[in-house]
Short mmCIF file of C-alpha atoms and ligand atoms in Angstrom, two decimals:
data_model
loop_
_atom_site.label_atom_id
_atom_site.label_comp_id
_atom_site.label_asym_id
_atom_site.label_seq_id
_atom_site.Cartn_x
_atom_site.Cartn_y
_atom_site.Cartn_z
CA UNK A 326 -20.81 -54.66 -7.77
CA UNK A 327 -23.62 -52.17 -8.09
CA UNK A 328 -24.90 -50.93 -4.76
CA UNK A 329 -28.48 -51.59 -5.82
CA UNK A 330 -27.84 -55.28 -6.38
CA UNK A 331 -29.29 -57.41 -3.58
CA UNK A 332 -26.52 -59.33 -1.88
CA UNK A 333 -26.88 -63.08 -2.20
CA UNK A 334 -26.15 -65.34 0.76
CA UNK A 335 -22.70 -65.98 -0.58
CA UNK A 336 -21.81 -62.30 -0.73
CA UNK A 337 -22.52 -61.71 2.93
CA UNK A 338 -20.68 -64.80 4.14
CA UNK A 339 -18.50 -63.69 7.02
CA UNK A 340 -15.47 -65.21 8.68
CA UNK A 341 -14.50 -63.98 12.15
CA UNK A 342 -10.85 -62.93 12.42
CA UNK A 343 -9.30 -62.63 15.86
CA UNK A 344 -6.85 -59.73 16.02
CA UNK A 345 -4.56 -58.80 18.90
CA UNK A 346 -3.96 -55.08 19.14
CA UNK A 347 -1.67 -52.88 21.19
CA UNK A 348 -4.02 -50.29 22.67
CA UNK A 349 -1.19 -47.90 23.52
CA UNK A 350 0.13 -47.84 19.98
CA UNK A 351 -3.11 -48.41 18.02
CA UNK A 352 -1.39 -51.17 16.19
CA UNK A 353 -2.27 -54.74 15.24
CA UNK A 354 0.33 -57.11 16.65
CA UNK A 355 -0.99 -60.17 14.88
CA UNK A 356 -4.14 -61.99 13.92
CA UNK A 357 -5.09 -65.57 14.64
CA UNK A 358 -6.75 -67.18 11.65
CA UNK A 359 -8.22 -70.42 10.48
CA UNK A 360 -8.51 -72.03 7.08
CA UNK A 361 -11.16 -69.79 5.49
CA UNK A 362 -9.14 -66.62 5.98
CA UNK A 363 -5.69 -68.06 5.26
CA UNK A 364 -6.92 -69.74 2.07
CA UNK A 365 -8.16 -66.47 0.66
CA UNK A 366 -4.97 -64.66 1.65
CA UNK A 367 -2.90 -67.29 -0.16
CA UNK A 368 -5.27 -67.09 -3.14
CA UNK A 369 -3.91 -63.57 -3.81
CA UNK A 370 -0.85 -65.34 -5.26
CA UNK A 371 -3.03 -67.24 -7.73
CA UNK A 372 -4.66 -64.07 -9.07
CA UNK A 373 -3.47 -62.85 -12.48
CA UNK A 374 -2.20 -59.25 -12.43
CA UNK A 375 -5.12 -58.20 -14.66
CA UNK A 376 -7.60 -59.54 -12.10
CA UNK A 377 -5.80 -57.66 -9.34
CA UNK A 378 -5.90 -54.41 -11.35
CA UNK A 379 -9.64 -54.94 -11.92
CA UNK A 380 -10.49 -55.82 -8.30
CA UNK A 381 -8.63 -52.93 -6.69
CA UNK A 382 -10.18 -50.43 -9.12
CA UNK A 383 -13.55 -51.08 -7.46
CA UNK A 384 -15.03 -49.45 -4.40
CA UNK A 385 -14.86 -51.49 -1.19
CA UNK A 386 -14.68 -50.00 2.29
CA UNK A 387 -11.69 -48.07 1.00
CA UNK A 388 -11.51 -46.12 -2.27
CA UNK A 389 -10.18 -47.58 -5.53
CA UNK A 390 -6.44 -48.03 -5.69
CA UNK A 391 -4.00 -47.97 -8.59
CA UNK A 392 -1.22 -50.54 -8.86
CA UNK A 393 2.00 -49.16 -10.40
CA UNK A 394 1.57 -49.14 -14.16
CA UNK A 395 -0.76 -52.14 -14.23
CA UNK A 396 -3.85 -50.01 -13.73
CA UNK A 397 -3.11 -47.84 -16.77
CA UNK A 398 -2.22 -50.93 -18.81
CA UNK A 399 -5.55 -52.53 -17.85
CA UNK A 400 -7.43 -49.34 -18.61
CA UNK A 401 -5.76 -49.03 -22.03
CA UNK A 402 -6.78 -52.59 -22.95
CA UNK A 403 -10.39 -51.79 -22.15
CA UNK A 404 -10.16 -49.09 -24.87
CA UNK A 405 -8.41 -51.12 -27.57
CA UNK A 406 -10.71 -51.79 -30.51
CA UNK A 407 -11.08 -55.50 -31.10
CA UNK A 408 -9.77 -55.20 -34.67
CA UNK A 409 -6.27 -54.60 -33.25
CA UNK A 410 -6.28 -57.97 -31.49
CA UNK A 411 -6.25 -61.36 -33.22
CA UNK A 412 -9.74 -62.29 -32.05
CA UNK A 413 -12.46 -60.65 -30.04
CA UNK A 414 -11.86 -63.23 -27.31
CA UNK A 415 -8.33 -61.80 -26.83
CA UNK A 416 -9.77 -58.72 -25.17
CA UNK A 417 -11.89 -60.79 -22.81
CA UNK A 418 -8.82 -62.90 -21.96
CA UNK A 419 -6.84 -59.79 -21.02
CA UNK A 420 -9.63 -58.07 -19.08
CA UNK A 421 -10.82 -61.26 -17.36
CA UNK A 422 -7.75 -63.51 -17.23
CA UNK A 423 -8.34 -66.89 -15.62
CA UNK A 424 -6.21 -68.32 -12.88
CA UNK A 425 -4.49 -71.65 -13.43
CA UNK A 426 -5.47 -72.49 -9.82
CA UNK A 427 -9.18 -72.18 -10.49
CA UNK A 428 -9.87 -75.64 -9.06
CA UNK A 429 -8.40 -74.57 -5.69
CA UNK A 430 -10.14 -71.21 -5.52
CA UNK A 431 -13.69 -71.94 -6.66
CA UNK A 432 -14.79 -73.44 -3.35
CA UNK A 433 -13.21 -70.73 -1.18
CA UNK A 434 -15.91 -69.12 0.92
CA UNK A 435 -14.35 -65.69 0.47
CA UNK A 436 -13.18 -66.09 -3.13
CA UNK A 437 -12.92 -62.54 -4.52
CA UNK A 438 -12.05 -63.58 -8.07
CA UNK A 439 -15.23 -62.83 -10.00
CA UNK A 440 -13.89 -64.27 -13.28
CA UNK A 441 -16.29 -66.86 -14.70
CA UNK A 442 -14.93 -70.37 -14.22
CA UNK A 443 -13.82 -72.29 -17.28
CA UNK A 444 -16.55 -74.01 -19.28
CA UNK A 445 -16.10 -76.33 -22.23
CA UNK A 446 -17.81 -76.12 -25.59
CA UNK A 447 -18.16 -78.27 -28.70
CA UNK A 448 -19.43 -77.31 -32.14
CA UNK A 449 -23.19 -76.79 -32.23
CA UNK A 450 -23.23 -79.41 -34.97
CA UNK A 451 -22.75 -82.72 -33.19
CA UNK A 452 -21.90 -84.31 -36.53
CA UNK A 453 -18.84 -82.05 -36.66
CA UNK A 454 -17.65 -83.21 -33.22
CA UNK A 455 -18.12 -86.81 -34.32
CA UNK A 456 -15.46 -86.57 -37.00
CA UNK A 457 -12.64 -89.00 -36.31
CA UNK A 458 -9.99 -86.31 -36.66
CA UNK A 459 -9.64 -82.68 -35.81
CA UNK A 460 -12.85 -82.06 -33.86
CA UNK A 461 -12.46 -79.04 -31.64
CA UNK A 462 -13.01 -78.33 -27.94
CA UNK A 463 -13.14 -74.70 -26.83
CA UNK A 464 -12.83 -73.14 -23.37
CA UNK A 465 -14.71 -70.03 -24.52
CA UNK A 466 -18.30 -69.85 -25.68
CA UNK A 467 -19.31 -68.98 -29.25
CA UNK A 468 -15.94 -69.46 -30.96
CA UNK A 469 -16.11 -70.09 -34.71
CA UNK A 470 -15.51 -73.79 -35.41
CA UNK A 471 -13.42 -74.86 -38.44
CA UNK A 472 -16.72 -75.82 -40.12
CA UNK A 473 -17.93 -72.23 -39.77
CA UNK A 474 -20.57 -72.90 -37.13
CA UNK A 475 -20.49 -71.67 -33.57
CA UNK A 476 -19.04 -73.69 -30.72
CA UNK A 477 -21.76 -73.31 -28.13
CA UNK A 478 -22.66 -76.86 -27.10
CA UNK A 479 -21.64 -77.00 -23.44
CA UNK A 480 -20.02 -80.19 -22.16
CA UNK A 481 -18.81 -81.14 -18.69
CA UNK A 482 -15.58 -83.12 -18.71
CA UNK A 483 -15.67 -85.66 -15.90
CA UNK A 484 -12.22 -85.31 -14.41
CA UNK A 485 -12.38 -81.80 -13.06
CA UNK A 486 -12.30 -82.15 -9.30
CA UNK A 487 -12.51 -79.05 -7.17
CA UNK A 488 -10.01 -78.82 -4.33
CA UNK A 489 -10.79 -77.45 -0.92
CA UNK A 490 -8.34 -74.56 -0.82
CA UNK A 491 -4.70 -74.65 0.19
CA UNK A 492 -4.34 -75.26 3.93
CA UNK A 493 -5.39 -78.12 6.17
CA UNK A 494 -8.87 -78.06 7.64
CA UNK A 495 -7.77 -78.05 11.29
CA UNK A 496 -4.63 -75.90 11.11
CA UNK A 497 -4.52 -72.45 12.73
CA UNK A 498 -2.17 -69.63 11.80
CA UNK A 499 -0.67 -66.38 12.98
CA UNK A 500 -0.89 -63.55 10.46
CA UNK A 501 1.58 -60.73 11.10
CA UNK A 502 0.80 -57.10 10.34
CA UNK A 503 2.95 -57.45 7.18
CA UNK A 504 0.94 -60.53 6.07
CA UNK A 505 3.55 -63.14 6.94
CA UNK A 506 1.66 -66.37 7.62
CA UNK A 507 3.17 -68.43 10.46
CA UNK A 508 2.14 -71.63 12.24
CA UNK A 509 0.11 -70.86 15.37
CA UNK A 510 2.44 -72.14 18.09
CA UNK A 511 3.29 -70.47 21.39
CA UNK A 512 6.97 -70.04 20.53
CA UNK A 513 6.04 -68.13 17.36
CA UNK A 514 3.91 -65.71 19.36
CA UNK A 515 6.61 -65.18 22.00
CA UNK A 516 9.21 -64.51 19.28
CA UNK A 517 6.85 -62.17 17.51
CA UNK A 518 6.06 -60.13 20.64
CA UNK A 519 9.77 -59.97 21.47
CA UNK A 520 10.62 -58.76 17.97
CA UNK A 521 7.86 -56.16 18.12
CA UNK A 522 9.33 -54.93 21.42
CA UNK A 523 6.04 -55.26 23.31
CA UNK A 524 6.65 -54.19 26.91
CA UNK A 525 3.19 -53.81 28.34
CA UNK A 526 1.37 -57.13 27.97
CA UNK A 527 -1.61 -55.53 29.72
CA UNK A 528 -2.13 -53.23 26.75
CA UNK A 529 -2.78 -56.16 24.43
CA UNK A 530 -6.44 -56.50 23.62
CA UNK A 531 -8.27 -59.14 21.62
CA UNK A 532 -10.83 -58.01 19.04
CA UNK A 533 -12.88 -59.91 16.51
CA UNK A 534 -13.35 -58.49 13.04
CA UNK A 535 -15.88 -59.92 10.59
CA UNK A 536 -14.38 -60.54 7.18
CA UNK A 537 -16.58 -60.75 4.11
CA UNK A 538 -15.50 -60.48 0.46
CA UNK A 539 -15.65 -56.71 0.74
CA UNK A 540 -13.08 -56.73 3.54
CA UNK A 541 -10.91 -59.17 1.57
CA UNK A 542 -10.81 -56.64 -1.28
CA UNK A 543 -9.78 -54.00 1.32
CA UNK A 544 -6.95 -56.26 2.38
CA UNK A 545 -5.88 -56.91 -1.21
CA UNK A 546 -5.69 -53.15 -1.79
CA UNK A 547 -3.79 -52.55 1.44
CA UNK A 548 -1.38 -55.41 0.72
CA UNK A 549 -0.29 -53.49 -2.39
CA UNK A 550 0.03 -50.01 -0.89
CA UNK A 551 0.69 -50.35 2.83
CA UNK A 552 3.45 -51.76 4.98
CA UNK A 553 1.01 -52.51 7.80
CA UNK A 554 -2.14 -53.70 6.09
CA UNK A 555 -3.77 -55.25 9.19
CA UNK A 556 -3.24 -52.13 11.32
CA UNK A 557 -4.53 -49.87 8.54
CA UNK A 558 -7.48 -52.19 8.06
CA UNK A 559 -8.50 -52.59 11.71
CA UNK A 560 -7.93 -48.97 12.73
CA UNK A 561 -9.35 -47.71 9.42
CA UNK A 562 -6.29 -45.63 8.88
CA UNK A 563 -6.03 -44.05 5.48
CA UNK A 564 -3.68 -46.06 3.27
CA UNK A 565 -0.46 -44.21 3.70
CA UNK A 566 0.66 -44.19 0.10
CA UNK A 567 3.33 -41.56 0.85
CA UNK A 568 4.92 -43.77 3.49
CA UNK A 569 5.01 -46.65 1.12
CA UNK A 570 8.18 -45.95 -0.66
CA UNK A 571 9.40 -49.31 -1.85
CA UNK A 572 13.11 -49.70 -2.19
CA UNK A 573 12.83 -49.96 -5.90
CA UNK A 574 16.05 -51.74 -6.49
CA UNK A 575 16.26 -52.33 -10.16
CA UNK A 576 16.52 -55.87 -11.42
CA UNK A 577 19.92 -54.92 -12.84
CA UNK A 578 21.49 -53.56 -9.69
CA UNK A 579 21.90 -57.01 -8.24
CA UNK A 580 25.36 -57.55 -9.68
CA UNK A 581 24.05 -60.38 -11.79
CA UNK A 582 26.34 -60.41 -14.79
CA UNK A 583 25.23 -63.68 -16.31
CA UNK A 584 24.95 -63.43 -20.08
CA UNK A 585 21.44 -62.77 -21.25
CA UNK A 586 20.83 -65.13 -24.11
CA UNK A 587 17.64 -65.89 -25.91
CA UNK A 588 15.24 -63.95 -28.03
CA UNK A 589 15.35 -60.16 -28.06
CA UNK A 590 12.64 -57.72 -28.94
CA UNK A 591 13.81 -54.52 -30.59
CA UNK A 592 11.94 -51.34 -29.75
CA UNK A 593 12.49 -47.68 -30.45
CA UNK A 594 11.95 -45.47 -27.46
CA UNK A 595 11.67 -41.71 -27.30
CA UNK A 596 13.57 -40.36 -24.31
CA UNK A 597 13.14 -36.92 -22.83
CA UNK A 598 16.73 -35.71 -22.69
CA UNK A 599 16.28 -33.25 -19.83
CA UNK A 600 15.19 -35.91 -17.32
CA UNK A 601 16.21 -39.17 -19.05
CA UNK A 602 12.69 -40.50 -18.89
CA UNK A 603 11.10 -42.62 -21.57
CA UNK A 604 8.07 -40.81 -22.97
CA UNK A 605 6.92 -43.79 -24.98
CA UNK A 606 8.05 -46.79 -26.97
CA UNK A 607 7.21 -47.24 -30.60
CA UNK A 608 6.85 -50.99 -30.82
CA UNK A 609 5.79 -53.82 -33.05
CA UNK A 610 3.26 -56.40 -31.95
CA UNK A 611 5.86 -58.56 -30.17
CA UNK A 612 6.60 -55.86 -27.57
CA UNK A 613 2.92 -54.97 -27.26
CA UNK A 614 2.27 -58.67 -26.59
CA UNK A 615 4.94 -58.83 -23.90
CA UNK A 616 3.36 -55.89 -22.08
CA UNK A 617 -0.22 -57.14 -22.59
CA UNK A 618 0.78 -60.58 -21.30
CA UNK A 619 1.57 -59.04 -17.88
CA UNK A 620 -2.18 -59.03 -17.23
CA UNK A 621 -2.34 -62.82 -17.54
CA UNK A 622 0.58 -63.57 -15.20
CA UNK A 623 -0.36 -64.91 -11.75
CA UNK A 624 1.08 -62.83 -8.90
CA UNK A 625 2.82 -65.87 -7.39
CA UNK A 626 4.40 -66.67 -10.78
CA UNK A 627 5.69 -63.09 -10.98
CA UNK A 628 7.16 -63.44 -7.47
CA UNK A 629 8.80 -66.70 -8.54
CA UNK A 630 10.41 -65.02 -11.57
CA UNK A 631 11.57 -62.10 -9.40
CA UNK A 632 13.00 -64.54 -6.84
CA UNK A 633 10.66 -63.28 -4.13
CA UNK A 634 11.68 -59.60 -4.45
CA UNK A 635 8.81 -57.71 -6.01
CA UNK A 636 9.23 -54.55 -3.86
CA UNK A 637 5.62 -55.03 -2.75
CA UNK A 638 6.83 -55.76 0.76
CA UNK A 639 3.71 -57.51 2.12
CA UNK A 640 3.29 -59.65 -0.98
CA UNK A 641 6.96 -60.64 -0.67
CA UNK A 642 6.28 -61.69 2.95
CA UNK A 643 3.15 -63.62 2.02
CA UNK A 644 5.04 -65.39 -0.77
CA UNK A 645 7.95 -66.23 1.51
CA UNK A 646 5.55 -67.78 4.03
CA UNK A 647 4.70 -70.58 1.61
CA UNK A 648 8.25 -71.86 1.57
CA UNK A 649 8.18 -71.99 5.36
CA UNK A 650 4.86 -73.79 5.85
CA UNK A 651 5.18 -77.54 6.02
CA UNK A 652 2.94 -79.65 3.81
CA UNK A 653 2.72 -82.24 6.61
CA UNK A 654 0.94 -80.02 9.11
CA UNK A 655 -0.17 -76.82 7.41
CA UNK A 656 -0.54 -77.00 3.63
CA UNK A 657 -2.77 -79.67 2.13
CA UNK A 658 0.01 -81.28 0.09
CA UNK A 659 3.49 -80.87 -1.29
CA UNK A 660 1.96 -80.39 -4.76
CA UNK A 661 -0.11 -77.45 -3.51
CA UNK A 662 3.00 -75.95 -1.96
CA UNK A 663 4.88 -76.22 -5.26
CA UNK A 664 1.98 -74.88 -7.31
CA UNK A 665 1.46 -71.89 -5.01
CA UNK A 666 5.17 -71.09 -5.07
CA UNK A 667 5.19 -71.10 -8.87
CA UNK A 668 1.74 -70.72 -10.40
CA UNK A 669 1.71 -70.79 -14.18
CA UNK A 670 -0.54 -69.09 -16.71
CA UNK A 671 -3.98 -70.62 -17.19
CA UNK A 672 -4.37 -72.93 -20.22
CA UNK A 673 -4.10 -71.04 -23.55
CA UNK A 674 -3.40 -67.71 -21.82
CA UNK A 675 0.34 -67.56 -22.46
CA UNK A 676 1.82 -66.09 -25.64
CA UNK A 677 3.93 -68.43 -27.75
CA UNK A 678 6.96 -66.14 -28.04
CA UNK A 679 7.00 -65.23 -24.34
CA UNK A 680 10.50 -64.13 -23.31
CA UNK A 681 9.67 -64.32 -19.60
CA UNK A 682 10.26 -67.67 -17.90
CA UNK A 683 6.62 -68.41 -17.11
CA UNK A 684 4.92 -71.63 -18.14
CA UNK A 685 1.35 -72.47 -18.95
CA UNK A 686 -0.82 -75.21 -17.47
CA UNK A 687 -1.86 -77.60 -20.21
CA UNK A 688 -5.26 -79.18 -20.55
CA UNK A 689 -5.57 -82.96 -20.53
CA UNK A 690 -6.36 -84.75 -23.78
CA UNK A 691 -10.12 -85.03 -24.09
CA UNK A 692 -12.25 -87.41 -26.13
CA UNK A 693 -15.74 -86.79 -27.39
CA UNK A 694 -17.93 -89.87 -26.93
CA UNK A 695 -21.49 -90.12 -28.19
CA UNK A 696 -24.29 -92.53 -27.42
CA UNK A 697 -27.94 -92.77 -28.30
CA UNK A 698 -30.52 -92.63 -25.54
CA UNK A 699 -34.18 -92.61 -26.46
CA UNK A 700 -34.27 -90.88 -29.82
CA UNK A 701 -31.47 -88.45 -29.11
CA UNK A 702 -27.75 -88.59 -29.40
CA UNK A 703 -25.89 -87.48 -26.27
CA UNK A 704 -22.28 -86.52 -25.76
CA UNK A 705 -19.81 -87.10 -22.95
CA UNK A 706 -16.32 -85.65 -22.69
CA UNK A 707 -13.71 -87.87 -21.05
CA UNK A 708 -9.97 -88.24 -20.78
CA UNK A 709 -9.97 -91.71 -22.31
CA UNK A 710 -11.94 -93.04 -25.26
CA UNK A 711 -15.12 -94.88 -24.26
CA UNK A 712 -15.34 -98.40 -25.70
CA UNK A 713 -18.23 -99.40 -27.93
CA UNK A 714 -19.17 -102.32 -25.68
CA UNK A 715 -20.56 -99.79 -23.20
CA UNK A 716 -22.99 -98.50 -25.78
CA UNK A 717 -20.98 -95.61 -27.20
CA UNK A 718 -21.33 -95.34 -30.95
CA UNK A 719 -18.30 -93.12 -31.45
CA UNK A 720 -15.22 -91.78 -29.71
CA UNK A 721 -12.88 -89.13 -31.13
CA UNK A 722 -9.93 -87.24 -29.82
CA UNK A 723 -10.57 -83.51 -29.48
CA UNK A 724 -8.15 -80.76 -30.38
CA UNK A 725 -8.10 -77.69 -28.19
CA UNK A 726 -9.26 -74.56 -29.96
CA UNK A 727 -6.87 -71.64 -29.47
CA UNK A 728 -9.02 -68.61 -28.64
CA UNK A 729 -6.21 -66.32 -29.87
CA UNK A 730 -6.39 -67.85 -33.32
CA UNK A 731 -8.61 -67.03 -36.26
CA UNK A 732 -9.37 -70.31 -37.97
CA UNK A 733 -7.56 -70.53 -41.28
CA UNK A 734 -4.99 -67.86 -40.46
CA UNK A 735 -1.67 -69.52 -39.82
CA UNK A 736 -0.02 -66.36 -38.50
CA UNK A 737 -2.39 -66.06 -35.61
CA UNK A 738 -2.48 -67.91 -32.33
CA UNK A 739 0.84 -66.50 -31.17
CA UNK A 740 -0.28 -63.66 -29.00
CA UNK A 741 -2.92 -61.02 -28.48
CA UNK A 742 -1.79 -58.00 -30.52
CA UNK A 743 -2.58 -58.33 -34.22
CA UNK A 744 0.29 -57.71 -36.59
CA UNK A 745 2.06 -56.57 -38.57
CA UNK A 746 1.25 -53.39 -36.77
CA UNK A 747 2.73 -50.65 -34.64
CA UNK A 748 1.73 -49.89 -31.07
CA UNK A 749 2.60 -47.02 -28.80
CA UNK A 750 3.47 -48.03 -25.24
CA UNK A 751 3.70 -45.16 -22.76
CA UNK A 752 5.97 -45.08 -19.71
CA UNK A 753 3.02 -46.24 -17.55
CA UNK A 754 2.40 -49.11 -20.00
CA UNK A 755 -0.75 -47.84 -21.68
CA UNK A 756 -0.85 -49.72 -24.99
CA UNK A 757 -2.48 -47.98 -27.98
CA UNK A 758 -2.48 -49.11 -31.63
CA UNK A 759 -0.60 -46.44 -33.61
CA UNK A 760 -3.33 -46.40 -36.22
CA UNK A 761 -5.97 -45.28 -33.73
CA UNK A 762 -4.11 -42.23 -32.52
CA UNK A 763 -2.66 -39.30 -34.34
CA UNK A 764 1.05 -38.82 -33.72
CA UNK A 765 0.63 -35.06 -33.58
CA UNK A 766 -2.09 -35.09 -30.95
CA UNK A 767 -0.16 -37.68 -28.97
CA UNK A 768 3.01 -35.56 -28.92
CA UNK A 769 0.89 -32.58 -28.05
CA UNK A 770 -0.62 -34.37 -25.08
CA UNK A 771 2.76 -35.57 -23.83
CA UNK A 772 3.75 -31.87 -23.59
CA UNK A 773 7.39 -32.55 -24.29
CA UNK A 774 9.06 -29.98 -26.58
CA UNK A 775 10.37 -31.65 -29.73
CA UNK A 776 13.96 -30.47 -29.15
CA UNK A 777 13.95 -32.37 -25.86
CA UNK A 778 13.16 -35.72 -27.49
CA UNK A 779 15.72 -38.25 -28.54
CA UNK A 780 15.33 -41.68 -30.08
CA UNK A 781 17.10 -44.76 -28.74
CA UNK A 782 16.95 -48.27 -30.10
CA UNK A 783 16.80 -50.87 -27.37
CA UNK A 784 16.77 -54.64 -27.43
CA UNK A 785 14.70 -56.29 -24.77
CA UNK A 786 15.58 -59.74 -23.49
CA UNK A 787 14.46 -61.65 -20.42
CA UNK A 788 16.28 -59.33 -17.96
CA UNK A 789 14.77 -56.19 -19.44
CA UNK A 790 11.36 -57.87 -19.57
CA UNK A 791 11.60 -58.75 -15.88
CA UNK A 792 12.85 -55.23 -15.13
CA UNK A 793 9.74 -53.69 -16.72
CA UNK A 794 7.47 -56.27 -15.06
CA UNK A 795 8.96 -55.58 -11.64
CA UNK A 796 8.71 -51.82 -12.06
CA UNK A 797 5.10 -52.15 -13.28
CA UNK A 798 4.06 -53.35 -9.81
CA UNK A 799 5.12 -50.20 -8.00
CA UNK A 800 5.96 -47.43 -10.46
CA UNK A 801 4.04 -45.35 -12.98
CA UNK A 802 7.30 -45.10 -14.94
CA UNK A 803 7.67 -48.80 -15.67
CA UNK A 804 9.62 -48.37 -18.92
CA UNK A 805 12.03 -45.78 -17.50
CA UNK A 806 12.57 -47.76 -14.27
CA UNK A 807 12.83 -51.11 -16.00
CA UNK A 808 15.16 -49.94 -18.76
CA UNK A 809 17.15 -47.37 -16.77
CA UNK A 810 20.49 -48.99 -17.54
CA UNK A 811 19.81 -48.88 -21.29
CA UNK A 812 18.79 -45.26 -21.66
CA UNK A 813 22.08 -43.82 -20.57
CA UNK A 814 23.50 -41.82 -23.45
CA UNK A 815 24.56 -44.78 -25.58
CA UNK A 816 23.55 -45.45 -29.17
CA UNK A 817 22.58 -41.85 -29.29
CA UNK A 818 20.70 -40.76 -32.35
CA UNK A 819 19.10 -37.38 -32.08
CA UNK A 820 15.76 -36.97 -33.73
CA UNK A 821 16.40 -34.06 -36.02
CA UNK A 822 13.13 -34.26 -37.74
CA UNK A 823 10.17 -36.22 -36.59
CA UNK A 824 8.19 -37.33 -39.59
CA UNK A 825 4.93 -35.71 -38.65
ZN1 ZN B 1310 -17.99 -77.53 -36.40
#
């Protein structure tokens, strides 16, 4: 947000947060929070990784922060020319991915997700939407309808009800320094103080901190880089990035020997022999799509796939809290609990050949109903056809327009990266179309002597995909970390001559 922009009422909305600090240690012991604060904390899990990369790259009270390899991936997408993606909407989808939990987050008083909420559009030609078959409904403005006209007639489907966040109105919570969310009961506090080894109760002091969206962005940043986000936040300590050395246990070191079946993506990687690091992968559009799709994955869905072990210790704690909060007294319903524990991709945001076990929320079936009022024909979108006896002159079932698809091109609609084509993916997941860079200048920039480079051919299945995804959260060497077990000297084929 530009500093010159006048803050609206909503932007300066503040929620008081009561924190209990140990004056001797300059440490936050815990915070006591109500719905407004806890809802926004839990909403972190609904944010797609691309949204997180975008939000933490902005100034707040603390400087911009980079998240593992996601920040360079996000940055690279902002530089991809639209011609390398199936449609120009693909780029918008990757840079501003929607959350599938939009209906829960829109009413949050401290909602930090600045992505525009979903709107629905029909063809500008109402006659086209009145066809009995194959009329289209789009969730992006100005898509090209099958008739060639633009889809820019906004409609408001009736069934979209906004939910009031995640937790019950009257519930209160304890938030630990590591962002665990616990029920606010006396026993919890006693246990917590015992575990923290607090000896001098007299040194405990209560403070109130005002939380606006700006402070929530601070907390999001700290939750990704600090082990004690509340302490660092309240005492304005510099994020101690050096201290934050996640135990980056690889996905493969878990002794899980179950056979990895399913689709594989074959990529060629260039490894630097002297340090066994991947310099880059030379990949077709399927691997580029896998990496690009990371930006659309909700954080909670990533945690679900990684079984709660992301190596972002505070996010792991926050995620674990959901399983321990009862839907009878704390969360608004069992459904909310299940959705928060496993959020899916927003409608139409997943890629069709996704190897990762993440689903997509589907849109309901919508009907376009028209009626004449005065001299004009009006349109209403509903989930069931409207009968003629109520004055509707037509009702037709709408098909959902895939924003990743160019009308008339049967190969499209699968993913984001346009193929057949080659992409270069660097160790920190920057994705660049091969055609827009020169191989010579790229090798020059990587500063690796040619004799030190070696080619390996690797097939990537679900385990490898999860390995790269996990590493992307904390490491700027996501490919090397995620594929460590595959770049040992197997399948060795030295590059004697690089065709440059
Ligand atoms: Zn049309």
